[in-house]
Short mmCIF file of C-alpha atoms in Angstrom, two decimals:
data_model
loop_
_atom_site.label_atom_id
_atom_site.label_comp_id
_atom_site.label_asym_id
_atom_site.label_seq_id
_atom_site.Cartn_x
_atom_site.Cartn_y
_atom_site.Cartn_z
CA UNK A 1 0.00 0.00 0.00
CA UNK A 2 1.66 3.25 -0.88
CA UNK A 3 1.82 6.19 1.77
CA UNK A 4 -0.92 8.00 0.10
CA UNK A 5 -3.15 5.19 0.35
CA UNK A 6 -2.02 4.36 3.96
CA UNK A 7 -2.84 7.80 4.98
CA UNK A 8 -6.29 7.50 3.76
CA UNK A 9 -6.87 4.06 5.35
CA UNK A 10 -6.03 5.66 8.94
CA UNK A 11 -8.09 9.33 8.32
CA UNK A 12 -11.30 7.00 7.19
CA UNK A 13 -10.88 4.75 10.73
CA UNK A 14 -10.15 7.80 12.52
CA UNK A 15 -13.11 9.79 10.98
CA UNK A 16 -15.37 6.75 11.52
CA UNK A 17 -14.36 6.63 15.69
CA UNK A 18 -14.97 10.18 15.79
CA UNK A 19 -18.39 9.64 14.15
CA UNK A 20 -19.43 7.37 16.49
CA UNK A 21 -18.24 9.08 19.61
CA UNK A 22 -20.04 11.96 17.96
CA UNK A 23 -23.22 10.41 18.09
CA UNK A 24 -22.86 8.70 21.51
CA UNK A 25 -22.53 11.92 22.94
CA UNK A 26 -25.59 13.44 21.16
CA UNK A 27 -28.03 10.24 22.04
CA UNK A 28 -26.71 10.57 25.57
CA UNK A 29 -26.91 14.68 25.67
CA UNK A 30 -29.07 16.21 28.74
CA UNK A 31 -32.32 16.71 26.28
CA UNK A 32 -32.16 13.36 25.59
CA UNK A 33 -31.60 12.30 29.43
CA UNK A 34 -33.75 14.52 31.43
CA UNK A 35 -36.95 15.74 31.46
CA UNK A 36 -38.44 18.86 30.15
CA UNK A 37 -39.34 21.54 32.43
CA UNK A 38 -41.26 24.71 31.89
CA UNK A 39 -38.49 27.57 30.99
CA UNK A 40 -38.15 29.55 34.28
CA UNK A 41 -39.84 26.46 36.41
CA UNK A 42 -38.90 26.91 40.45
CA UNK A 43 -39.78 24.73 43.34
CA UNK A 44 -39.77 21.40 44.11
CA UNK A 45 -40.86 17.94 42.74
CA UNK A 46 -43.18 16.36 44.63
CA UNK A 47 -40.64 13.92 45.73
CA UNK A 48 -38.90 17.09 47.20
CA UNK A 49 -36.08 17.29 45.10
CA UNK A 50 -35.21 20.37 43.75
CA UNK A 51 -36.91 20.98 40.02
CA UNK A 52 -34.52 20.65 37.60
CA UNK A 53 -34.20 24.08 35.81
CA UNK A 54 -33.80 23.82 31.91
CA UNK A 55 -32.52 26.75 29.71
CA UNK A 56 -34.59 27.86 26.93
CA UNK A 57 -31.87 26.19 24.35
CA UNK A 58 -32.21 22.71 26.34
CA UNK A 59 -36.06 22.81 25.66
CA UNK A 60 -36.21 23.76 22.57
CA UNK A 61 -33.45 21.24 21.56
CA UNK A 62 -35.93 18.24 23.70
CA UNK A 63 -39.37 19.49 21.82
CA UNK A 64 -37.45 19.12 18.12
CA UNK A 65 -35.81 15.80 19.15
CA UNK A 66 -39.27 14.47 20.39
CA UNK A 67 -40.72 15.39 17.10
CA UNK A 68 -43.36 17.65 18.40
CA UNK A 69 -43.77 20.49 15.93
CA UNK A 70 -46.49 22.50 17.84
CA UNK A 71 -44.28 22.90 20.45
CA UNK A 72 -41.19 23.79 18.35
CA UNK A 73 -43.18 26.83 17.20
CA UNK A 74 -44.48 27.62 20.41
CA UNK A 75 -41.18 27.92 21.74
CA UNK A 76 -40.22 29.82 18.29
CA UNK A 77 -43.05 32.77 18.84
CA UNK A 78 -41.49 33.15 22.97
CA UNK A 79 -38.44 33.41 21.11
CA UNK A 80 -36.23 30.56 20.93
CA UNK A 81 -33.45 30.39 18.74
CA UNK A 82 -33.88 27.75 16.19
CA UNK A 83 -29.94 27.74 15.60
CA UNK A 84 -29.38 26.98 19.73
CA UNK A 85 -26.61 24.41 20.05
CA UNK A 86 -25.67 21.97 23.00
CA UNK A 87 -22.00 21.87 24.47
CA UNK A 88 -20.94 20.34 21.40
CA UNK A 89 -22.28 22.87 19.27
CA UNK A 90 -24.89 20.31 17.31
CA UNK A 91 -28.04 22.26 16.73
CA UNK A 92 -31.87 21.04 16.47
CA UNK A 93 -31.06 20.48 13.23
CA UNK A 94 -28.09 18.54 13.23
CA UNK A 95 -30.13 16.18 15.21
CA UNK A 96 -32.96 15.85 12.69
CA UNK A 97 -30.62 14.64 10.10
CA UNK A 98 -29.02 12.14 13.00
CA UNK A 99 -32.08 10.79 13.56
CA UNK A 100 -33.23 10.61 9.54
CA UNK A 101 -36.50 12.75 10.40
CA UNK A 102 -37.05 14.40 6.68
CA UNK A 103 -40.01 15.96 8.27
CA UNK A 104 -38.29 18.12 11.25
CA UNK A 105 -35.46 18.90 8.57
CA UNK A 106 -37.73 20.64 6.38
CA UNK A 107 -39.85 21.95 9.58
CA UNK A 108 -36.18 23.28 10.89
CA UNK A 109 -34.93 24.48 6.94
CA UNK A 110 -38.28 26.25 6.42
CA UNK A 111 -38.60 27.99 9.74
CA UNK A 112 -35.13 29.31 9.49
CA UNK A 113 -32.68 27.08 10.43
CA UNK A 114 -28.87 27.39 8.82
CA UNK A 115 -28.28 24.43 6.74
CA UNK A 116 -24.62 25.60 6.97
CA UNK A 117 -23.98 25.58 10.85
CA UNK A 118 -21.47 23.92 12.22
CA UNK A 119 -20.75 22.25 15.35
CA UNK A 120 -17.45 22.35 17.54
CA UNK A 121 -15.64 19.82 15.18
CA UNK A 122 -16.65 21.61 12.15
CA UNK A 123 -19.30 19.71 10.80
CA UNK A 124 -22.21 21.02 8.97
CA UNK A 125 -25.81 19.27 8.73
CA UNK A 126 -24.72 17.73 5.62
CA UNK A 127 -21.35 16.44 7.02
CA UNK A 128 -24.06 14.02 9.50
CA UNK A 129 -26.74 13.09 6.75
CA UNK A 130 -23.38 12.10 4.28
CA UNK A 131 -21.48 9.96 7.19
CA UNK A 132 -25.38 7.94 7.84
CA UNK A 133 -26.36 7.97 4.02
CA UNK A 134 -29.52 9.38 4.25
CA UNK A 135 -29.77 10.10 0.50
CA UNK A 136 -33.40 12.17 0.57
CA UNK A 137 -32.34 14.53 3.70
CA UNK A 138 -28.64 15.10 1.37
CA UNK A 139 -30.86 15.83 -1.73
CA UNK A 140 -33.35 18.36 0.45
CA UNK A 141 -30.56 19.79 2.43
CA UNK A 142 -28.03 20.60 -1.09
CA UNK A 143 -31.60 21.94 -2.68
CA UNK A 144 -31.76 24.59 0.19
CA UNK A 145 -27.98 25.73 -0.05
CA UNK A 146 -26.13 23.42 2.15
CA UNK A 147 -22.32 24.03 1.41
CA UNK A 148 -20.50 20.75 -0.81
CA UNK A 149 -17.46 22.18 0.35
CA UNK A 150 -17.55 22.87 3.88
CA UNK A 151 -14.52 21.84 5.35
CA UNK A 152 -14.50 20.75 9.09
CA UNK A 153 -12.20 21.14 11.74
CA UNK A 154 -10.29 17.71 10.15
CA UNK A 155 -10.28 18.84 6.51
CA UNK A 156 -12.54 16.98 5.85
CA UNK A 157 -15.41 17.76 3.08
CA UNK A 158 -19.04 16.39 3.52
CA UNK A 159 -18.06 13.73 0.89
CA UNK A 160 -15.25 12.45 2.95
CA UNK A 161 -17.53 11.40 5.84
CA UNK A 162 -19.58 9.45 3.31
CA UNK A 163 -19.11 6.06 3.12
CA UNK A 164 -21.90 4.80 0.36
CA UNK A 165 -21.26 4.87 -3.02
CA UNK A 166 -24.51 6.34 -3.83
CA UNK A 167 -23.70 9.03 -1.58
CA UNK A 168 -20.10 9.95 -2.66
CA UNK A 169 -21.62 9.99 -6.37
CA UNK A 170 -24.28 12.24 -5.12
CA UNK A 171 -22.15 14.82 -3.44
CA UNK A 172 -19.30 14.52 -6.81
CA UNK A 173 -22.43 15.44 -9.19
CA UNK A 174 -23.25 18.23 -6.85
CA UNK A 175 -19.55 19.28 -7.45
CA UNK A 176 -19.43 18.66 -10.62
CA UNK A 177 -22.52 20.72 -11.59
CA UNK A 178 -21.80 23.60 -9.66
CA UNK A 179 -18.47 24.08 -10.58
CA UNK A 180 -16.34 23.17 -8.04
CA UNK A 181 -12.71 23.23 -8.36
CA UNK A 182 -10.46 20.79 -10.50
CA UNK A 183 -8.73 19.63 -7.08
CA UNK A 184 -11.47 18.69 -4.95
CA UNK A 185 -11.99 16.34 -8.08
CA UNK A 186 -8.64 15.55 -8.32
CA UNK A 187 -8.55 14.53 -4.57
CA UNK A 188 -11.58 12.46 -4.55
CA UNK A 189 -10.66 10.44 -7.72
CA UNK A 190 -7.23 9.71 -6.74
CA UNK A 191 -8.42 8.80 -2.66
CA UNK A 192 -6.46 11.27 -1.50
CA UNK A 193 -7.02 13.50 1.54
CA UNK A 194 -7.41 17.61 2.34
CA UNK A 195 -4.54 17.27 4.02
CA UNK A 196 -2.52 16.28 0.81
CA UNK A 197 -3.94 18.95 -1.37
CA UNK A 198 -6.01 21.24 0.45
CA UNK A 199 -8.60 23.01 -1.54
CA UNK A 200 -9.20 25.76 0.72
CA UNK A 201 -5.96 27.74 -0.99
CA UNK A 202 -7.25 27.46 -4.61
CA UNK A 203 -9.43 29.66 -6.57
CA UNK A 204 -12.85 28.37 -7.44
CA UNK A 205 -13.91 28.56 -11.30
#
C-alpha cells in the first residue's frame, strides 16, 4: 500500500471513531436524558427534590428531538433560537438529520434554520446526513444551499464522511454541476485526503 493510500486508510478509521463518539454523545446529551421543564420552572418535585431548571436552548433542543412540531413553534413565537446548540455545538437540526426525520429537517430548513452551521468539530448538517447515508435529507438539504465544500475542523469535506457509493456519487455530481474546483476532483478520484492537497488555498472557477 503506498503512503498516500495508507494515509487514507487511517483518516477513514479515525473519521469513523470520531463519528461514532459523535453520536454517543448526542443520544446521551441532557435533552435526551432529562426531562423537560417549563423555561423559568422553580420549586420542588413532589418527591422534594429540587426541580430541575432547563434553559430555553435545552427545551427547545428536547421538543425538536421528540418530534413535536407544535411545540417547536411555540417555543419559536417566545423566542427561541432555532440555531441553539448543545456543548458540542450540534443544533436542532443537526439532530434531525441524525435521527433521519425528513419531516423536522424541512420543519427546521423552512422555519429558518442554517443548513450551513457547524458544530465544535466543524461539521455542517450535511457532514451528519453524508457519514449515515440518508440520500433524501442530502438531496433536500443541497436543494436549500447546504455548502458541498464545507470543510471541518479535520479537513474533511461532507463527501469524505460518506461512506456509500450512492452518496459519494451524489455529493461529486453536486460538485461537478456547480463548478467546483479541478482539485477537490482531483482529490476524490485519486483517494487522497485535504490534508494532501487542500482546496481551501485554490481559486474556485
Amino acid at each position: 500500500m503506498s503512503e498516500p493510500e495508507h494515509l487514507g486508510v487511517k483518516r477513514a478509521e479515525s473519521a469513523r471513531l470520531r463519528r461514532t463518539e459523535q453520536l454517543r454523545r448526542w443520544k446521551g446529551s441532557l435533552t435526551e436524558l432529562e426531562p423537560v421543564a417549563p423555561v423559568g420552572a422553580r420549586g420542588r418535585h413532589r418527591g422534594g427534590g429540587p426541580r430541575v431548571r432547563f434553559e430555553e436552548g435545552a427545551v427547545f433542543l428536547a421538543a425538536c428531538s421528540s418530534g413535536d412540531t407544535e411545540e417547536v413553534k411555540r417555543l419559536l413565537a417566545r423566542g427561541a433560537r432555532i440555531n441553539t446548540a448543545n456543548v458540542d455545538g450540534l443544533t436542532a437540526l443537526h439532530q434531525a438529520c441524525i435521527d433521519e426525520n425528513l419531516d423536522m429537517v424541512k420543519f427546521l430548513v423552512e422555519s429558518g434554520a442554517n443548513v450551513n452551521q457547524q458544530d465544535n468539530e466543524g461539521w455542517t448538517s450535511l457532514h451528519a446526513v453524508a457519514s449515515c447515508g440518508y440520500l433524501n435529507i442530502a438531496e433536500y438539504l443541497i436543494s436549500h444551499g447546504a455548502n458541498i465544500a464545507a470543510v471541518n475542523s479535520e479537513g474533511e469535506v461532507p463527501s469524505d464522511t460518506a461512506e456509500e457509493a450512492a452518496m459519494k456519487d451524489l455529493l461529486l455530481e453536486q460538485v461537478k454541476k456547480h463548478g467546483k474546483p479541478a482539485l477537490y476532483l482531483i482529490r476524490h478520484l485519486l483517494g487522497l485526503s485535504e490534508v494532501l492537497i487542500p482546496i481551501s488555498k485554490y481559486v474556485w472557477f
